[in-house]
Amino acid sequence: MPTYRIPRSCFTWLLLIAEMTSLIAVGTRPAAAQTGESGVGHDTNVVYQQLLRPGLRAPSGKVVPFPPPYLADNVDADQQQAILNELTRGASDRYLRESMVAPHVCKLNEIEEGAEGVVRGIDYWFIAYADLDAITSTDFLSGLEGDVASDEEKESLQESRALTEGDLAKRNITLAAPHAYSHGVSPEAYGQARFRLLNRVELSAVGRTYWTRTEHSAIVAFQVDDRFVTDREFPLQWSPLTRQTDGSLVTEAPQAYSGAGSYIKVTRLAEPERALFVEGHVVYWEPHGWFDGRNQLRAKIPAIVQNQVRTARREMVAASAKQATK
């Protein structure tokens, strides 16, 4: 039986705030799927629906609804073109070029600032040319995991793993049943990662991911799971890092962390042929204690997104070519 492994794209938020140059890999295989099939459609994606409404709850108590997708499933070719023209201010032809270096859009938002931290948002989109069926196949999803590669990633990422069936059972968590597009396994998975941000902060988080598919699109949604805030084995927490005289980094007393999520939607365009509209939306809470209230990650995020856009295009093209030879 095929296994659905946690795709690195599910951890876009972890990627963006950890300044990594490829998506975080998390473990091997998740817990086994239930038998039977759940419904198909993005209305069944419980993580995605929760991000939209009510939204992400920040530690301040503010609930931040995620923006809806730029491109819905139920629009025709003329409506799609009108939306693209609006997003590009009439320059959609530039963004529709079939090129690895075609332009993309990335917007950074400061949603709310309070006494203890700030809620930040990231919205980005780009066009890729690939087969939607190929990039939602078992081979492609499983292939999106792997060890971190660069020296910077190896220095930042301290550990990562998928939560097993036993881990979830101890916490009375049951995975969703398979759906028609999930290749016989659950579309839901959980993973844990512990990593460092700019050698100033060490963050440990458990993420819940859920993916759904329709005839015209696919959505992968991710959320840091608040049920693990006080978990003894996998707590959600961050710790300041202090550099010692010998150059080593020491973690100080941990503090609870919550308030981060993202979703990625890939929508098939009516035209040009094989064109896919890929959009991502990220919201996360950044405590003032991370960088003394300074937005030190802002300058790094555009370069990270650009690198990921090009990497995603290459991987999607390769998956489509592989699918075509079968």
Coordinates of C-alpha atoms in Angstrom, one line a residue:
M1 CA 0.0 0.0 0.0
P2 CA 1.4 3.5 -0.8
T3 CA 2.1 5.7 2.1
Y4 CA 1.4 9.5 2.3
R5 CA 4.5 11.1 3.8
I6 CA 4.5 14.7 5.2
P7 CA 5.4 16.9 2.2
R8 CA 8.0 19.5 2.9
S9 CA 5.6 22.1 1.4
C10 CA 3.4 21.6 4.4
F11 CA 6.0 23.3 6.5
T12 CA 6.2 26.5 4.5
W13 CA 5.8 28.6 7.6
L14 CA 8.7 26.8 9.3
L15 CA 10.7 27.4 6.2
L16 CA 10.0 31.1 5.9
I17 CA 10.8 32.0 9.5
A18 CA 13.8 29.6 9.7
E19 CA 15.5 31.3 6.6
M20 CA 16.0 27.8 5.1
T21 CA 16.8 27.2 1.5
S22 CA 14.6 24.2 1.1
L23 CA 11.5 22.9 2.9
I24 CA 11.9 21.2 6.2
A25 CA 11.9 17.4 6.0
V26 CA 10.0 15.7 8.8
G27 CA 10.5 12.0 9.6
T28 CA 9.6 9.0 7.6
R29 CA 6.1 7.8 7.5
P30 CA 3.1 9.0 9.4
A31 CA 0.6 6.9 11.3
A32 CA -1.5 4.4 9.3
A33 CA -4.7 5.5 7.7
Q34 CA -8.1 4.5 8.7
T35 CA -10.2 2.3 6.4
G36 CA -13.0 3.8 4.3
E37 CA -13.0 7.1 2.5
S38 CA -13.9 10.6 3.6
G39 CA -15.6 13.1 1.4
V40 CA -13.7 14.9 -1.4
G41 CA -13.5 18.7 -1.7
H42 CA -11.8 21.5 0.1
D43 CA -14.8 21.9 2.4
T44 CA -13.5 18.6 4.1
N45 CA -10.1 20.1 4.7
V46 CA -10.5 20.8 8.4
V47 CA -7.2 22.7 8.8
Y48 CA -7.8 24.9 5.8
Q49 CA -11.4 25.7 6.9
Q50 CA -10.2 26.5 10.4
L51 CA -7.6 28.9 9.0
L52 CA -10.3 30.7 7.0
R53 CA -12.9 30.9 9.7
P54 CA -12.6 31.5 12.5
G55 CA -8.9 32.0 11.8
L56 CA -5.6 31.8 13.7
R57 CA -5.7 32.7 17.4
A58 CA -2.7 34.8 18.5
P59 CA -1.6 34.6 22.2
S60 CA -3.1 38.1 22.6
G61 CA -6.5 36.6 22.0
K62 CA -7.0 38.2 18.6
V63 CA -8.3 35.8 16.0
V64 CA -6.9 36.5 12.5
P65 CA -8.9 35.0 9.6
F66 CA -6.7 34.0 6.6
P67 CA -7.5 35.6 3.3
P68 CA -9.5 33.4 0.8
P69 CA -7.6 32.2 -2.3
Y70 CA -7.1 34.6 -5.0
L71 CA -8.4 32.1 -7.5
A72 CA -11.5 30.0 -6.7
D73 CA -12.3 26.7 -8.4
N74 CA -15.6 27.8 -9.9
V75 CA -14.5 30.5 -12.3
D76 CA -14.3 30.3 -16.1
A77 CA -11.4 31.3 -18.4
D78 CA -12.5 34.9 -18.8
Q79 CA -12.9 35.3 -15.0
Q80 CA -9.5 33.7 -14.4
Q81 CA -7.9 36.1 -16.9
A82 CA -9.6 39.1 -15.3
I83 CA -8.3 38.1 -11.8
L84 CA -4.8 37.7 -13.2
N85 CA -5.0 41.1 -14.9
E86 CA -6.1 42.6 -11.6
L87 CA -3.3 40.9 -9.6
T88 CA -0.6 42.0 -12.2
R89 CA -2.1 45.4 -13.1
G90 CA -2.6 44.3 -16.7
A91 CA 0.9 42.7 -17.1
S92 CA -0.3 39.1 -16.8
D93 CA 1.7 38.0 -19.9
R94 CA 5.0 38.6 -18.0
Y95 CA 3.9 36.2 -15.2
L96 CA 2.5 33.6 -17.6
R97 CA 5.9 33.1 -19.3
E98 CA 6.9 29.4 -19.3
S99 CA 10.2 30.0 -17.6
M100 CA 11.9 29.0 -14.4
V101 CA 12.7 32.6 -13.7
A102 CA 9.3 34.1 -14.6
P103 CA 8.3 36.8 -12.0
H104 CA 6.4 36.0 -8.9
V105 CA 4.6 38.2 -6.3
C106 CA 5.4 38.3 -2.5
K107 CA 3.7 40.6 -0.1
L108 CA 4.7 41.0 3.6
N109 CA 2.1 42.3 6.1
E110 CA 2.2 43.4 9.7
I111 CA -1.3 42.5 10.9
E112 CA -1.3 43.4 14.5
E113 CA 1.3 44.5 17.1
G114 CA 0.7 44.2 20.8
A115 CA 2.6 44.4 24.0
E116 CA 4.1 40.9 23.7
G117 CA 4.6 40.5 20.0
V118 CA 3.4 41.1 16.4
V119 CA 1.3 39.0 14.0
R120 CA 2.8 38.9 10.6
G121 CA 1.5 37.7 7.2
I122 CA 3.0 36.6 4.0
D123 CA 1.1 36.2 0.7
Y124 CA 2.8 35.0 -2.5
W125 CA 1.8 33.5 -5.9
F126 CA 3.4 32.4 -9.1
I127 CA 2.7 30.4 -12.3
A128 CA 4.1 27.0 -13.0
Y129 CA 3.7 24.7 -15.9
A130 CA 3.0 21.1 -14.9
D131 CA 0.4 18.3 -14.6
L132 CA -1.8 18.7 -11.6
D133 CA -2.3 14.9 -11.4
A134 CA 1.4 14.4 -11.4
I135 CA 2.1 16.8 -8.5
T136 CA -0.6 15.2 -6.3
S137 CA 0.6 11.6 -7.0
T138 CA 2.0 9.4 -4.2
D139 CA 5.5 9.5 -5.8
F140 CA 5.7 13.3 -5.9
L141 CA 4.3 13.8 -2.4
S142 CA 6.6 11.2 -0.9
G143 CA 9.6 12.6 -2.9
L144 CA 9.1 16.0 -1.3
E145 CA 10.7 14.7 1.9
G146 CA 14.3 14.3 2.5
D147 CA 17.3 15.4 4.6
V148 CA 18.1 19.1 4.7
A149 CA 20.9 19.8 2.3
S150 CA 22.8 23.1 2.9
D151 CA 25.2 23.9 5.7
E152 CA 22.8 26.7 6.8
E153 CA 19.9 24.3 7.1
K154 CA 22.0 21.7 9.0
E155 CA 23.0 24.4 11.4
S156 CA 19.4 25.7 11.9
L157 CA 17.5 22.4 12.1
Q158 CA 18.2 20.5 15.3
E159 CA 15.8 17.7 14.9
S160 CA 12.6 16.7 13.0
R161 CA 10.4 13.6 12.9
A162 CA 6.9 12.5 11.9
L163 CA 4.6 11.6 14.8
T164 CA 3.8 7.9 14.8
E165 CA 0.5 6.1 15.2
G166 CA 1.5 5.4 18.8
D167 CA 2.4 9.1 19.5
L168 CA -1.1 10.1 18.3
A169 CA -3.0 7.4 20.1
K170 CA -1.5 8.5 23.4
R171 CA -3.0 11.9 22.8
N172 CA -6.4 10.6 21.6
I173 CA -5.8 11.9 18.1
T174 CA -7.2 9.9 15.1
L175 CA -6.2 10.6 11.6
A176 CA -8.8 11.4 8.9
A177 CA -9.9 8.6 6.6
P178 CA -8.6 8.5 3.0
H179 CA -10.3 10.4 0.3
A180 CA -10.7 9.6 -3.4
Y181 CA -7.4 11.4 -4.3
S182 CA -5.2 10.4 -1.4
H183 CA -4.1 7.0 -2.8
G184 CA -5.7 4.9 0.0
V185 CA -4.0 6.7 2.9
S186 CA -4.9 9.5 5.3
P187 CA -4.6 13.0 3.9
E188 CA -3.6 14.1 7.4
A189 CA -0.2 14.0 9.1
Y190 CA 1.6 15.4 12.1
G191 CA 5.3 16.3 12.4
Q192 CA 7.6 17.9 15.0
A193 CA 10.7 20.1 14.4
R194 CA 13.1 21.9 16.6
F195 CA 15.3 24.6 14.9
R196 CA 17.1 27.9 15.5
L197 CA 16.3 31.3 14.1
L198 CA 19.3 33.5 13.3
N199 CA 21.1 31.9 16.3
R200 CA 18.9 34.0 18.5
V201 CA 16.0 31.7 19.2
E202 CA 15.4 28.0 19.4
L203 CA 11.8 27.0 18.5
S204 CA 10.1 23.6 18.9
A205 CA 6.8 23.1 17.2
V206 CA 4.3 20.4 16.2
G207 CA 2.5 20.9 12.9
R208 CA -0.7 19.4 11.7
T209 CA -1.1 19.1 7.9
Y210 CA -4.1 18.2 5.7
W211 CA -4.4 18.1 2.0
T212 CA -7.4 17.9 -0.3
R213 CA -7.9 17.8 -4.0
T214 CA -10.7 18.6 -6.5
E215 CA -10.8 18.2 -10.3
H216 CA -9.4 21.7 -10.6
S217 CA -7.1 22.3 -7.6
A218 CA -5.2 21.0 -4.6
I219 CA -4.8 22.6 -1.2
V220 CA -2.2 21.7 1.5
A221 CA -2.9 23.4 4.9
F222 CA -0.6 23.6 7.9
Q223 CA -1.1 24.8 11.5
V224 CA 1.0 24.7 14.6
D225 CA -1.2 22.5 16.8
D226 CA -2.2 24.2 20.1
R227 CA -3.0 20.8 21.7
F228 CA 0.7 20.4 22.2
V229 CA 1.4 23.6 24.1
T230 CA 1.9 21.8 27.4
D231 CA 2.8 18.4 25.9
R232 CA 5.7 16.8 27.9
E233 CA 7.3 15.1 25.0
F234 CA 6.6 17.6 22.2
P235 CA 5.9 21.0 23.8
L236 CA 5.3 24.1 21.7
Q237 CA 7.9 26.5 23.0
W238 CA 10.7 28.9 22.2
S239 CA 13.9 29.7 24.1
P240 CA 16.3 32.6 23.8
L241 CA 19.8 31.5 22.8
T242 CA 22.9 32.9 24.6
R243 CA 26.4 32.7 23.1
Q244 CA 29.0 31.7 25.6
T245 CA 32.7 32.8 25.6
D246 CA 33.7 29.7 23.8
G247 CA 31.3 30.4 21.0
S248 CA 28.7 27.8 21.9
L249 CA 25.0 28.5 22.2
V250 CA 23.0 27.8 25.3
T251 CA 19.2 27.7 25.5
E252 CA 17.6 29.8 28.3
A253 CA 14.3 29.1 30.0
P254 CA 11.6 28.0 27.5
Q255 CA 8.4 29.9 26.9
A256 CA 5.2 28.7 25.4
Y257 CA 4.6 29.3 21.7
S258 CA 1.4 29.1 19.5
G259 CA 0.0 31.0 16.6
A260 CA 1.2 30.0 13.2
G261 CA -0.3 28.5 10.0
S262 CA -0.3 28.5 6.3
Y263 CA -1.9 27.1 3.2
I264 CA -0.9 26.5 -0.4
K265 CA -3.4 26.2 -3.2
V266 CA -2.6 25.0 -6.7
T267 CA -5.2 25.8 -9.3
R268 CA -5.4 24.6 -12.9
L269 CA -5.8 27.5 -15.3
A270 CA -8.2 27.1 -18.3
E271 CA -5.4 28.6 -20.4
P272 CA -2.5 28.5 -21.3
E273 CA -2.4 24.7 -21.4
R274 CA -0.7 23.1 -18.4
A275 CA -0.5 26.4 -16.5
L276 CA -1.0 26.2 -12.8
F277 CA -1.6 29.1 -10.4
V278 CA 0.3 28.5 -7.2
E279 CA -0.5 30.7 -4.2
G280 CA 0.6 30.6 -0.5
H281 CA -0.7 32.4 2.5
V282 CA 1.1 32.5 5.9
V283 CA 0.3 34.0 9.2
Y284 CA 2.5 33.7 12.3
W285 CA 3.0 35.3 15.7
E286 CA 6.5 36.7 16.5
P287 CA 7.1 37.4 20.2
H288 CA 9.1 40.6 20.9
G289 CA 11.5 38.5 22.8
W290 CA 12.8 36.9 19.6
F291 CA 14.6 39.9 18.2
D292 CA 13.7 42.7 20.6
G293 CA 10.7 43.7 18.5
R294 CA 12.9 44.3 15.3
N295 CA 11.7 42.6 12.1
Q296 CA 15.0 40.9 11.3
L297 CA 13.3 38.2 9.2
R298 CA 11.7 40.6 6.7
A299 CA 14.8 41.2 4.7
K300 CA 15.4 37.4 4.3
I301 CA 11.9 36.3 3.3
P302 CA 11.8 37.6 -0.3
A303 CA 15.0 35.8 -1.2
I304 CA 13.7 32.6 0.4
V305 CA 10.4 32.8 -1.5
Q306 CA 12.2 33.4 -4.8
N307 CA 14.4 30.4 -4.2
Q308 CA 11.4 28.2 -3.3
V309 CA 9.5 29.4 -6.4
R310 CA 12.3 28.2 -8.7
T311 CA 12.7 25.0 -6.8
A312 CA 9.0 24.2 -6.9
R313 CA 8.9 24.9 -10.6
R314 CA 11.8 22.5 -11.3
E315 CA 10.3 19.8 -9.1
M316 CA 6.8 20.1 -10.7
V317 CA 8.3 20.0 -14.2
A318 CA 10.3 16.9 -13.3
A319 CA 7.3 15.1 -11.8
S320 CA 5.2 15.9 -14.9
A321 CA 7.9 14.5 -17.2
K322 CA 8.2 11.4 -15.1
Q323 CA 4.4 10.9 -15.2
A324 CA 4.3 11.3 -18.9
T325 CA 6.7 8.4 -19.4
K326 CA 4.5 5.9 -17.5

